[in-house]
Amino acid sequence: MRSVPVWLVPATGTLLATLVGLDTAQPWRDELATWSAATRGIAGLIRLAGTIDAAAGPYYLLMHAWLTVAGDSVPALRLPSALAMAAAAGLTAVLGQRLWDTRVGILAGLLFAVLPGTSRYGQEARPYALASALAVLSTLLLVDALRRPARRRWLGYAAATTALGLTHLVALTLLAAHAVAVLTASRAVRAGGRGDGSSDGEQRQPPPPGRVLRWWFAALLPVAATVVPLALTARGQRARQLAWVDAARPGDLAALAGGVAQSSMVGGVLLGLAALGAARAGRRGLLPVSCVLAPVLLLFLAGLVVPLWVPRYLVFVVPFGCLLAGAALASARLPAALAVVALTGLLGLPDQAALRRTHEWPRSATVDYRAVAEIVASDRQPGDAVVYSPRDSWLFLDLGLRYHLGGRAPQDVLLVEGQEGRGDLWAAECDRPAECLAGVDRVWLVLAGRRSDPLAAVPGAKGDALRDRFAVARVWPRPGITLALLTRRG
């Protein structure tokens, strides 16, 4: 095993875990937003970034290029995240080896592989898996640059950190932890030490103390030049993009471990092991401890004032928690340590199975777009129309049906301007629905929630037009959604 690279087993294990059931759970609303954005043209992506989703714009551009080659099937949508999570596991193992030794690296990577949250976000077409990989890569390159300063290493760190900010703005809170590492290294150089917490015994001539800070600040210049304009644009969209987010509360901190691990029990085990590892690690644990605490505390404090606290935004700190847990496990004999990793995986099996049924959180909020699409596909007739209510919600009823039906979708008779034309995630409808429904004999009515009386649940002029001209022929209630077939009266 000594000839096997430290990253190979954790990366392979993570990839296998994320590929199992990759396409079992249907895309949920956030993934539908990714699909809607990534399948637009470049001009449409630019319009979208200017109205509501600038923060995810670079990720959408990346996915646009990927889907152009791979197609938009569920596995194709999610494969980049699975590969990114595998990379995150491998990089975590390498960072553990740099800071401690090979045993810590492998145990940390394996623990990361068995977490339900790793599979959850490795099977989601959103930027969190990529941000996790880039967060570890940026930190690893910083450690290497502090150990062996060279221009190419600082350039690599600058490139990785820029990519991190473009992928996930919140992940740049990691720079607070990096600042701690840089200041610690600078003070250690003044004291005549190395200050990087690494485990090898090589002796190198340390750089002048002030040069470490200057190199770090210079590396952050391209980060600022690239990310600040994006952050300013995203800040102007916050009220619209995050209108659903509540202010942070003290209890949110206690629930964070379970949220990012996607299992309260597994999150508790990880938190306990990480705390034990932090207590035992000493100076070597300063960087991973900072990489966990700084982003969590900064986002929580900001969330007390501005609604920003969303647990999944902090998924990128999980690898650093696994590093600390790996350090704790490494103090035991290897069979015992591996047994703890295996037990953690077993504890998470119910959650692993559940997340492969649905990606909604909480899982009780599942919307079964696929079931509705299958009913429409089997019973639709030429000339059928489809109507959605509501059209402007975050459930994206129209996107869900379009994704599963493709060109088999009934005519959207009320549509006057699509999402790409508007430059956001919602479509505009006809303001005279009675006229737009003229000549239609059958309507598939798609409603959010469970509705016993579908026609009564449609508000406004759209509801009046449907009630005046159509009667309910049949209703199919499904999780989170109701489908009704309406036929013209008489």
Tab-separated table of C-alpha atoms in Angstrom:
chain	number	residue	atom	x	y	z
A	1	MET	CA	0.000	0.000	0.000
A	2	ARG	CA	2.945	2.346	0.469
A	3	SER	CA	3.341	2.530	-3.307
A	4	VAL	CA	-0.310	3.570	-3.768
A	5	PRO	CA	-0.891	7.348	-3.952
A	6	VAL	CA	-2.589	8.649	-0.812
A	7	TRP	CA	-5.460	10.126	-2.815
A	8	LEU	CA	-6.360	7.014	-4.818
A	9	VAL	CA	-8.453	4.992	-2.355
A	10	PRO	CA	-10.497	7.941	-0.937
A	11	ALA	CA	-11.124	9.377	-4.401
A	12	THR	CA	-12.144	5.999	-5.824
A	13	GLY	CA	-14.378	5.223	-2.854
A	14	THR	CA	-16.089	8.595	-3.109
A	15	LEU	CA	-16.624	8.243	-6.850
A	16	LEU	CA	-18.165	4.804	-6.436
A	17	ALA	CA	-20.421	6.033	-3.618
A	18	THR	CA	-21.688	8.984	-5.657
A	19	LEU	CA	-22.198	6.967	-8.841
A	20	VAL	CA	-24.471	4.461	-7.086
A	21	GLY	CA	-28.005	5.613	-7.846
A	22	LEU	CA	-26.758	8.757	-9.588
A	23	ASP	CA	-29.955	9.110	-11.628
A	24	THR	CA	-32.446	7.526	-9.215
A	25	ALA	CA	-33.711	10.726	-7.566
A	26	GLN	CA	-35.276	13.068	-10.074
A	27	PRO	CA	-33.842	16.589	-10.425
A	28	TRP	CA	-35.294	18.875	-7.777
A	29	ARG	CA	-36.086	22.542	-8.231
A	30	ASP	CA	-32.525	23.851	-7.787
A	31	GLU	CA	-31.256	21.395	-10.376
A	32	LEU	CA	-34.080	22.423	-12.701
A	33	ALA	CA	-32.789	25.990	-12.375
A	34	THR	CA	-29.327	24.745	-13.383
A	35	TRP	CA	-30.799	22.914	-16.370
A	36	SER	CA	-32.822	25.945	-17.440
A	37	ALA	CA	-29.779	28.212	-17.243
A	38	ALA	CA	-27.206	25.853	-18.733
A	39	THR	CA	-29.325	25.030	-21.788
A	40	ARG	CA	-29.584	28.688	-22.803
A	41	GLY	CA	-27.287	30.458	-25.215
A	42	ILE	CA	-24.428	32.642	-24.027
A	43	ALA	CA	-26.523	35.789	-24.505
A	44	GLY	CA	-29.277	34.242	-22.391
A	45	LEU	CA	-26.795	33.387	-19.641
A	46	ILE	CA	-25.552	36.966	-19.605
A	47	ARG	CA	-29.104	38.277	-19.281
A	48	LEU	CA	-29.781	35.835	-16.450
A	49	ALA	CA	-26.643	36.937	-14.580
A	50	GLY	CA	-27.787	40.529	-14.879
A	51	THR	CA	-31.203	39.926	-13.324
A	52	ILE	CA	-31.219	37.270	-10.625
A	53	ASP	CA	-28.442	34.663	-10.514
A	54	ALA	CA	-25.082	36.351	-11.037
A	55	ALA	CA	-23.454	34.381	-8.216
A	56	ALA	CA	-24.048	31.099	-10.062
A	57	GLY	CA	-23.296	32.559	-13.503
A	58	PRO	CA	-19.778	31.089	-13.889
A	59	TYR	CA	-21.040	27.666	-12.806
A	60	TYR	CA	-23.892	27.873	-15.308
A	61	LEU	CA	-21.387	28.762	-18.028
A	62	LEU	CA	-19.307	25.714	-17.136
A	63	MET	CA	-22.406	23.502	-17.192
A	64	HIS	CA	-23.460	25.030	-20.514
A	65	ALA	CA	-20.188	23.855	-22.048
A	66	TRP	CA	-20.519	20.429	-20.422
A	67	LEU	CA	-24.138	19.832	-21.481
A	68	THR	CA	-23.310	20.866	-25.030
A	69	VAL	CA	-21.029	17.830	-25.161
A	70	ALA	CA	-22.692	15.378	-22.758
A	71	GLY	CA	-26.404	16.127	-23.178
A	72	ASP	CA	-28.912	16.954	-20.451
A	73	SER	CA	-29.830	13.538	-19.063
A	74	VAL	CA	-29.880	13.171	-15.285
A	75	PRO	CA	-26.490	11.362	-15.172
A	76	ALA	CA	-24.969	13.991	-17.454
A	77	LEU	CA	-26.281	16.806	-15.264
A	78	ARG	CA	-24.800	15.266	-12.124
A	79	LEU	CA	-21.563	13.669	-13.303
A	80	PRO	CA	-19.470	16.871	-12.902
A	81	SER	CA	-20.479	17.024	-9.230
A	82	ALA	CA	-19.631	13.350	-8.698
A	83	LEU	CA	-16.186	13.885	-10.202
A	84	ALA	CA	-15.698	17.026	-8.117
A	85	MET	CA	-16.548	15.194	-4.894
A	86	ALA	CA	-14.081	12.447	-5.795
A	87	ALA	CA	-11.454	15.138	-6.339
A	88	ALA	CA	-12.350	16.722	-2.986
A	89	ALA	CA	-11.804	13.383	-1.224
A	90	GLY	CA	-8.462	12.825	-2.908
A	91	LEU	CA	-7.272	16.356	-2.182
A	92	THR	CA	-8.380	16.006	1.434
A	93	ALA	CA	-6.172	12.931	1.748
A	94	VAL	CA	-3.217	14.783	0.235
A	95	LEU	CA	-3.725	17.747	2.566
A	96	GLY	CA	-3.888	15.392	5.544
A	97	GLN	CA	-0.605	13.860	4.445
A	98	ARG	CA	0.962	17.329	4.170
A	99	LEU	CA	-0.195	18.452	7.598
A	100	TRP	CA	0.149	15.104	9.430
A	101	ASP	CA	0.974	11.867	7.645
A	102	THR	CA	-0.397	9.311	5.216
A	103	ARG	CA	-2.573	7.585	7.798
A	104	VAL	CA	-4.404	10.789	8.698
A	105	GLY	CA	-4.880	11.618	5.033
A	106	ILE	CA	-6.373	8.247	4.121
A	107	LEU	CA	-8.648	8.089	7.167
A	108	ALA	CA	-9.910	11.629	6.540
A	109	GLY	CA	-10.565	10.864	2.876
A	110	LEU	CA	-12.366	7.614	3.653
A	111	LEU	CA	-14.526	9.265	6.300
A	112	PHE	CA	-15.432	11.954	3.786
A	113	ALA	CA	-16.372	9.246	1.275
A	114	VAL	CA	-18.937	7.545	3.538
A	115	LEU	CA	-20.813	10.699	4.611
A	116	PRO	CA	-24.373	10.909	3.244
A	117	GLY	CA	-23.749	14.581	2.500
A	118	THR	CA	-20.882	13.652	0.177
A	119	SER	CA	-23.226	11.512	-1.912
A	120	ARG	CA	-26.025	14.072	-1.651
A	121	TYR	CA	-24.033	16.973	-3.057
A	122	GLY	CA	-22.018	14.709	-5.317
A	123	GLN	CA	-25.332	13.797	-6.970
A	124	GLU	CA	-26.628	17.330	-7.378
A	125	ALA	CA	-26.223	19.596	-10.374
A	126	ARG	CA	-25.251	22.586	-8.252
A	127	PRO	CA	-21.850	24.170	-7.469
A	128	TYR	CA	-21.338	22.852	-3.920
A	129	ALA	CA	-19.256	19.786	-4.848
A	130	LEU	CA	-17.014	21.839	-7.104
A	131	ALA	CA	-16.629	24.465	-4.369
A	132	SER	CA	-15.613	21.734	-1.913
A	133	ALA	CA	-12.885	20.477	-4.241
A	134	LEU	CA	-11.605	23.985	-4.951
A	135	ALA	CA	-11.650	24.904	-1.250
A	136	VAL	CA	-9.350	21.989	-0.428
A	137	LEU	CA	-7.189	22.608	-3.510
A	138	SER	CA	-6.759	26.297	-2.644
A	139	THR	CA	-5.795	25.420	0.934
A	140	LEU	CA	-3.396	22.696	-0.195
A	141	LEU	CA	-1.680	25.073	-2.617
A	142	LEU	CA	-1.377	27.650	0.161
A	143	VAL	CA	0.329	25.095	2.403
A	144	ASP	CA	2.754	24.221	-0.394
A	145	ALA	CA	3.443	27.898	-1.112
A	146	LEU	CA	4.182	28.571	2.551
A	147	ARG	CA	6.473	25.535	2.790
A	148	ARG	CA	8.365	26.119	-0.448
A	149	PRO	CA	7.739	29.657	-1.671
A	150	ALA	CA	7.971	29.999	-5.435
A	151	ARG	CA	6.201	32.138	-7.989
A	152	ARG	CA	4.501	29.189	-9.682
A	153	ARG	CA	3.044	27.999	-6.366
A	154	TRP	CA	1.605	31.397	-5.541
A	155	LEU	CA	0.219	31.639	-9.076
A	156	GLY	CA	-1.432	28.232	-8.612
A	157	TYR	CA	-2.913	29.374	-5.318
A	158	ALA	CA	-4.219	32.569	-6.933
A	159	ALA	CA	-5.828	30.613	-9.788
A	160	ALA	CA	-7.490	28.081	-7.472
A	161	THR	CA	-8.792	30.776	-5.131
A	162	THR	CA	-10.168	32.801	-8.027
A	163	ALA	CA	-11.955	29.714	-9.330
A	164	LEU	CA	-13.305	29.105	-5.817
A	165	GLY	CA	-14.781	32.601	-5.615
A	166	LEU	CA	-16.319	32.334	-9.074
A	167	THR	CA	-17.870	28.988	-8.170
A	168	HIS	CA	-19.249	29.921	-4.749
A	169	LEU	CA	-18.923	33.412	-3.301
A	170	VAL	CA	-19.606	32.274	0.271
A	171	ALA	CA	-16.602	29.944	0.074
A	172	LEU	CA	-14.299	32.969	0.017
A	173	THR	CA	-14.888	33.225	3.766
A	174	LEU	CA	-12.151	30.593	3.737
A	175	LEU	CA	-9.696	33.456	3.178
A	176	ALA	CA	-10.068	34.368	6.849
A	177	ALA	CA	-8.612	30.965	7.717
A	178	HIS	CA	-5.897	31.398	5.116
A	179	ALA	CA	-4.998	34.715	6.720
A	180	VAL	CA	-4.502	32.935	10.028
A	181	ALA	CA	-2.146	30.459	8.340
A	182	VAL	CA	-0.174	33.202	6.596
A	183	LEU	CA	0.204	35.303	9.756
A	184	THR	CA	1.221	32.230	11.747
A	185	ALA	CA	3.834	31.307	9.136
A	186	SER	CA	5.130	34.869	9.068
A	187	ARG	CA	5.519	34.961	12.865
A	188	ALA	CA	7.200	31.549	12.829
A	189	VAL	CA	9.724	32.789	10.265
A	190	ARG	CA	10.558	35.739	12.495
A	191	ALA	CA	11.094	33.285	15.337
A	192	GLY	CA	13.348	31.142	13.171
A	193	GLY	CA	10.912	28.254	12.561
A	194	ARG	CA	8.978	27.048	9.547
A	195	GLY	CA	5.458	27.800	10.775
A	196	ASP	CA	3.497	25.672	8.320
A	197	GLY	CA	2.634	22.776	10.621
A	198	SER	CA	3.882	20.219	8.093
A	199	SER	CA	5.313	16.920	9.150
A	200	ASP	CA	8.438	16.500	7.050
A	201	GLY	CA	11.816	17.366	8.418
A	202	GLU	CA	13.361	19.057	5.382
A	203	GLN	CA	15.372	22.148	6.187
A	204	ARG	CA	14.997	25.054	3.827
A	205	GLN	CA	16.098	28.639	4.018
A	206	PRO	CA	12.955	30.545	5.072
A	207	PRO	CA	11.994	33.723	3.186
A	208	PRO	CA	12.061	37.119	4.892
A	209	PRO	CA	8.947	37.487	7.119
A	210	GLY	CA	7.478	40.425	5.230
A	211	ARG	CA	7.782	38.646	1.907
A	212	VAL	CA	5.272	35.947	2.941
A	213	LEU	CA	2.594	38.573	3.505
A	214	ARG	CA	3.466	40.411	0.296
A	215	TRP	CA	3.227	37.208	-1.738
A	216	TRP	CA	-0.145	36.370	-0.233
A	217	PHE	CA	-1.569	39.826	-0.845
A	218	ALA	CA	-0.234	39.750	-4.404
A	219	ALA	CA	-1.932	36.390	-4.952
A	220	LEU	CA	-5.238	37.894	-3.807
A	221	LEU	CA	-5.134	40.730	-6.357
A	222	PRO	CA	-6.455	38.638	-9.279
A	223	VAL	CA	-9.021	37.133	-6.915
A	224	ALA	CA	-10.321	40.581	-6.013
A	225	ALA	CA	-10.214	41.859	-9.587
A	226	THR	CA	-12.247	38.899	-10.818
A	227	VAL	CA	-14.644	38.238	-7.965
A	228	VAL	CA	-15.486	41.714	-6.623
A	229	PRO	CA	-17.535	42.768	-9.705
A	230	LEU	CA	-19.438	39.487	-9.483
A	231	ALA	CA	-20.025	39.955	-5.750
A	232	LEU	CA	-21.319	43.505	-6.240
A	233	THR	CA	-23.758	42.337	-8.897
A	234	ALA	CA	-24.923	39.454	-6.729
A	235	ARG	CA	-25.377	41.788	-3.758
A	236	GLY	CA	-27.882	43.832	-5.753
A	237	GLN	CA	-29.861	40.644	-6.473
A	238	ARG	CA	-29.870	39.314	-2.905
A	239	ALA	CA	-33.381	40.490	-2.022
A	240	ARG	CA	-34.831	38.625	-4.987
A	241	GLN	CA	-32.547	35.597	-4.951
A	242	LEU	CA	-32.693	34.923	-1.191
A	243	ALA	CA	-36.144	36.223	-0.307
A	244	TRP	CA	-37.020	32.784	1.109
A	245	VAL	CA	-34.133	32.723	3.625
A	246	ASP	CA	-34.802	33.562	7.286
A	247	ALA	CA	-32.390	35.311	9.638
A	248	ALA	CA	-29.948	33.034	11.468
A	249	ARG	CA	-30.838	31.816	14.950
A	250	PRO	CA	-28.588	30.326	17.654
A	251	GLY	CA	-30.156	26.907	17.183
A	252	ASP	CA	-28.994	26.886	13.562
A	253	LEU	CA	-25.415	26.359	14.674
A	254	ALA	CA	-26.358	23.232	16.596
A	255	ALA	CA	-28.118	21.814	13.530
A	256	LEU	CA	-25.327	22.619	11.076
A	257	ALA	CA	-23.362	19.360	11.401
A	258	GLY	CA	-26.448	17.300	10.642
A	259	GLY	CA	-27.377	19.600	7.781
A	260	VAL	CA	-24.075	19.422	5.912
A	261	ALA	CA	-23.676	15.698	6.634
A	262	GLN	CA	-27.337	15.103	5.629
A	263	SER	CA	-27.742	12.969	8.751
A	264	SER	CA	-28.117	14.128	12.337
A	265	MET	CA	-26.495	10.967	13.695
A	266	VAL	CA	-23.555	10.987	11.276
A	267	GLY	CA	-23.145	14.732	11.744
A	268	GLY	CA	-22.900	14.208	15.498
A	269	VAL	CA	-20.220	11.531	15.054
A	270	LEU	CA	-18.233	13.765	12.709
A	271	LEU	CA	-18.518	16.734	15.061
A	272	GLY	CA	-17.370	14.681	18.037
A	273	LEU	CA	-14.380	13.211	16.197
A	274	ALA	CA	-13.423	16.603	14.785
A	275	ALA	CA	-13.544	18.207	18.238
A	276	LEU	CA	-11.352	15.419	19.614
A	277	GLY	CA	-8.919	15.819	16.748
A	278	ALA	CA	-8.768	19.581	17.216
A	279	ALA	CA	-8.006	19.152	20.917
A	280	ARG	CA	-5.150	16.744	20.183
A	281	ALA	CA	-3.730	18.273	17.014
A	282	GLY	CA	-1.924	21.266	18.462
A	283	ARG	CA	-0.258	23.551	15.934
A	284	ARG	CA	-0.933	21.231	13.007
A	285	GLY	CA	-4.657	21.537	13.584
A	286	LEU	CA	-4.720	25.320	13.455
A	287	LEU	CA	-5.341	25.500	9.706
A	288	PRO	CA	-8.195	22.942	9.450
A	289	VAL	CA	-9.781	24.294	12.646
A	290	SER	CA	-9.703	27.788	11.148
A	291	CYS	CA	-11.082	26.472	7.853
A	292	VAL	CA	-14.114	25.114	9.713
A	293	LEU	CA	-14.742	27.840	12.272
A	294	ALA	CA	-14.022	30.989	10.255
A	295	PRO	CA	-16.559	30.380	7.436
A	296	VAL	CA	-19.209	29.078	9.849
A	297	LEU	CA	-18.914	32.006	12.246
A	298	LEU	CA	-18.657	34.631	9.519
A	299	LEU	CA	-21.746	33.373	7.695
A	300	PHE	CA	-23.657	32.999	10.958
A	301	LEU	CA	-22.821	36.531	12.119
A	302	ALA	CA	-23.728	37.918	8.706
A	303	GLY	CA	-26.935	35.886	8.795
A	304	LEU	CA	-27.977	37.544	12.033
A	305	VAL	CA	-28.178	40.847	10.159
A	306	VAL	CA	-28.845	39.835	6.545
A	307	PRO	CA	-30.714	36.614	5.637
A	308	LEU	CA	-27.833	34.476	4.303
A	309	TRP	CA	-27.753	31.401	6.535
A	310	VAL	CA	-28.290	28.322	4.370
A	311	PRO	CA	-26.516	25.180	5.685
A	312	ARG	CA	-25.660	23.810	2.255
A	313	TYR	CA	-23.671	26.969	1.532
A	314	LEU	CA	-21.129	25.598	4.051
A	315	VAL	CA	-20.657	22.137	2.562
A	316	PHE	CA	-17.108	23.164	1.584
A	317	VAL	CA	-15.995	23.085	5.263
A	318	VAL	CA	-16.786	19.360	5.608
A	319	PRO	CA	-13.419	18.130	4.232
A	320	PHE	CA	-11.608	20.144	6.898
A	321	GLY	CA	-13.799	18.642	9.601
A	322	CYS	CA	-12.899	15.214	8.200
A	323	LEU	CA	-9.204	16.121	8.465
A	324	LEU	CA	-9.602	16.797	12.172
A	325	ALA	CA	-11.624	13.612	12.592
A	326	GLY	CA	-8.929	11.699	10.717
A	327	ALA	CA	-6.315	13.078	13.101
A	328	ALA	CA	-8.363	11.786	16.022
A	329	LEU	CA	-8.786	8.339	14.451
A	330	ALA	CA	-5.088	8.079	13.593
A	331	SER	CA	-4.230	7.847	17.283
A	332	ALA	CA	-5.936	4.446	17.412
A	333	ARG	CA	-4.733	1.233	15.821
A	334	LEU	CA	-5.535	1.084	12.113
A	335	PRO	CA	-8.149	-1.728	12.308
A	336	ALA	CA	-10.012	0.146	15.052
A	337	ALA	CA	-9.865	3.401	13.096
A	338	LEU	CA	-11.183	1.722	9.949
A	339	ALA	CA	-13.938	0.113	12.018
A	340	VAL	CA	-15.067	3.573	13.166
A	341	VAL	CA	-15.134	4.750	9.548
A	342	ALA	CA	-17.166	1.693	8.559
A	343	LEU	CA	-19.562	2.171	11.475
A	344	THR	CA	-20.074	5.803	10.466
A	345	GLY	CA	-20.937	4.626	6.988
A	346	LEU	CA	-23.408	2.088	8.353
A	347	LEU	CA	-25.088	4.729	10.513
A	348	GLY	CA	-25.629	6.806	7.404
A	349	LEU	CA	-27.128	4.041	5.259
A	350	PRO	CA	-30.797	5.010	5.898
A	351	ASP	CA	-30.007	8.580	4.872
A	352	GLN	CA	-28.042	7.340	1.855
A	353	ALA	CA	-31.116	5.424	0.729
A	354	ALA	CA	-33.434	8.368	1.411
A	355	LEU	CA	-31.390	10.895	-0.557
A	356	ARG	CA	-31.503	8.588	-3.562
A	357	ARG	CA	-35.291	8.771	-3.456
A	358	THR	CA	-35.473	12.557	-3.344
A	359	HIS	CA	-33.138	15.525	-3.110
A	360	GLU	CA	-35.702	17.808	-1.508
A	361	TRP	CA	-34.888	19.111	1.972
A	362	PRO	CA	-36.879	18.506	4.046
A	363	ARG	CA	-37.733	15.302	2.258
A	364	SER	CA	-41.416	15.768	3.030
A	365	ALA	CA	-41.387	18.644	0.508
A	366	THR	CA	-40.828	16.323	-2.470
A	367	VAL	CA	-42.437	17.380	-5.758
A	368	ASP	CA	-42.935	14.440	-8.115
A	369	TYR	CA	-42.537	16.113	-11.509
A	370	ARG	CA	-41.647	12.817	-13.148
A	371	ALA	CA	-44.887	11.071	-12.177
A	372	VAL	CA	-46.959	13.926	-13.572
A	373	ALA	CA	-44.939	13.974	-16.777
A	374	GLU	CA	-45.460	10.230	-17.259
A	375	ILE	CA	-49.239	10.605	-16.924
A	376	VAL	CA	-49.357	13.444	-19.442
A	377	ALA	CA	-47.108	11.563	-21.880
A	378	SER	CA	-49.322	8.475	-21.780
A	379	ASP	CA	-52.702	10.215	-22.143
A	380	ARG	CA	-52.078	13.400	-24.141
A	381	GLN	CA	-53.885	14.012	-27.422
A	382	PRO	CA	-53.152	16.338	-30.339
A	383	GLY	CA	-54.340	19.862	-29.536
A	384	ASP	CA	-54.007	19.482	-25.760
A	385	ALA	CA	-52.834	22.489	-23.758
A	386	VAL	CA	-51.080	22.778	-20.406
A	387	VAL	CA	-51.637	25.419	-17.719
A	388	TYR	CA	-49.559	25.909	-14.573
A	389	SER	CA	-50.575	27.425	-11.239
A	390	PRO	CA	-48.685	29.180	-9.827
A	391	ARG	CA	-46.357	30.096	-12.668
A	392	ASP	CA	-43.999	32.351	-10.711
A	393	SER	CA	-43.082	30.117	-7.759
A	394	TRP	CA	-39.754	28.539	-6.817
A	395	LEU	CA	-41.259	25.113	-7.535
A	396	PHE	CA	-40.685	25.663	-11.288
A	397	LEU	CA	-43.666	23.552	-12.315
A	398	ASP	CA	-43.193	24.353	-15.988
A	399	LEU	CA	-39.474	23.536	-15.938
A	400	GLY	CA	-40.150	20.221	-14.203
A	401	LEU	CA	-42.676	19.132	-16.818
A	402	ARG	CA	-40.585	20.387	-19.739
A	403	TYR	CA	-37.482	18.606	-18.490
A	404	HIS	CA	-39.197	15.210	-18.346
A	405	LEU	CA	-41.385	15.602	-21.444
A	406	GLY	CA	-39.078	17.479	-23.791
A	407	GLY	CA	-40.787	17.865	-27.162
A	408	ARG	CA	-43.784	15.780	-26.018
A	409	ALA	CA	-45.129	18.546	-23.771
A	410	PRO	CA	-48.607	19.890	-24.610
A	411	GLN	CA	-48.866	23.398	-25.986
A	412	ASP	CA	-48.253	26.082	-23.364
A	413	VAL	CA	-51.107	28.268	-24.590
A	414	LEU	CA	-50.719	31.005	-21.957
A	415	LEU	CA	-47.006	31.514	-22.583
A	416	VAL	CA	-46.068	34.852	-24.112
A	417	GLU	CA	-42.381	35.078	-23.123
A	418	GLY	CA	-40.127	32.279	-21.914
A	419	GLN	CA	-37.459	32.285	-19.222
A	420	GLU	CA	-34.599	32.997	-21.591
A	421	GLY	CA	-36.374	35.955	-23.169
A	422	ARG	CA	-37.169	37.453	-19.760
A	423	GLY	CA	-33.676	36.839	-18.462
A	424	ASP	CA	-34.772	35.074	-15.283
A	425	LEU	CA	-36.213	31.720	-14.167
A	426	TRP	CA	-39.905	32.359	-14.784
A	427	ALA	CA	-42.121	32.767	-17.840
A	428	ALA	CA	-44.608	35.528	-18.603
A	429	GLU	CA	-48.218	34.599	-19.319
A	430	CYS	CA	-51.019	35.980	-21.430
A	431	ASP	CA	-52.904	38.768	-19.613
A	432	ARG	CA	-56.176	37.713	-21.319
A	433	PRO	CA	-56.298	33.999	-20.575
A	434	ALA	CA	-59.869	33.542	-21.852
A	435	GLU	CA	-58.763	34.588	-25.341
A	436	CYS	CA	-55.594	32.486	-25.206
A	437	LEU	CA	-57.643	29.412	-24.241
A	438	ALA	CA	-60.083	29.848	-27.134
A	439	GLY	CA	-60.211	26.788	-29.367
A	440	VAL	CA	-58.709	24.479	-26.738
A	441	ASP	CA	-60.799	21.435	-25.790
A	442	ARG	CA	-58.541	19.720	-23.237
A	443	VAL	CA	-56.252	21.301	-20.661
A	444	TRP	CA	-53.715	19.621	-18.410
A	445	LEU	CA	-53.746	21.714	-15.244
A	446	VAL	CA	-50.585	21.404	-13.135
A	447	LEU	CA	-50.941	22.713	-9.569
A	448	ALA	CA	-48.545	23.054	-6.665
A	449	GLY	CA	-49.555	21.005	-3.607
A	450	ARG	CA	-52.380	18.543	-3.054
A	451	ARG	CA	-55.683	20.001	-4.314
A	452	SER	CA	-59.021	18.282	-3.894
A	453	ASP	CA	-60.744	20.949	-6.049
A	454	PRO	CA	-58.185	21.913	-8.718
A	455	LEU	CA	-60.257	24.587	-10.470
A	456	ALA	CA	-61.024	26.394	-7.222
A	457	ALA	CA	-57.300	26.566	-6.459
A	458	VAL	CA	-56.452	28.695	-9.507
A	459	PRO	CA	-56.683	32.418	-8.671
A	460	GLY	CA	-57.379	35.499	-10.774
A	461	ALA	CA	-58.421	35.815	-14.386
A	462	LYS	CA	-56.730	32.529	-15.261
A	463	GLY	CA	-58.915	30.697	-12.773
A	464	ASP	CA	-62.045	32.487	-13.979
A	465	ALA	CA	-61.345	31.521	-17.588
A	466	LEU	CA	-60.797	27.890	-16.673
A	467	ARG	CA	-63.898	27.674	-14.468
A	468	ASP	CA	-66.108	29.318	-17.102
A	469	ARG	CA	-65.133	26.998	-19.928
A	470	PHE	CA	-63.868	23.736	-18.487
A	471	ALA	CA	-64.875	20.962	-16.127
A	472	VAL	CA	-62.641	18.546	-14.257
A	473	ALA	CA	-62.536	15.146	-15.944
A	474	ARG	CA	-59.944	13.499	-13.728
A	475	VAL	CA	-57.483	14.342	-10.934
A	476	TRP	CA	-54.120	12.711	-10.122
A	477	PRO	CA	-52.723	13.804	-6.747
A	478	ARG	CA	-48.995	13.178	-6.464
A	479	PRO	CA	-46.387	14.166	-3.828
A	480	GLY	CA	-46.194	17.958	-3.752
A	481	ILE	CA	-48.148	18.385	-6.967
A	482	THR	CA	-51.607	17.806	-8.445
A	483	LEU	CA	-52.455	17.077	-12.066
A	484	ALA	CA	-55.986	17.551	-13.415
A	485	LEU	CA	-57.386	16.927	-16.862
A	486	LEU	CA	-59.954	19.560	-17.837
A	487	THR	CA	-62.373	19.173	-20.729
A	488	ARG	CA	-64.469	21.891	-22.372
A	489	ARG	CA	-68.019	22.109	-21.097
A	490	GLY	CA	-70.616	20.767	-23.501
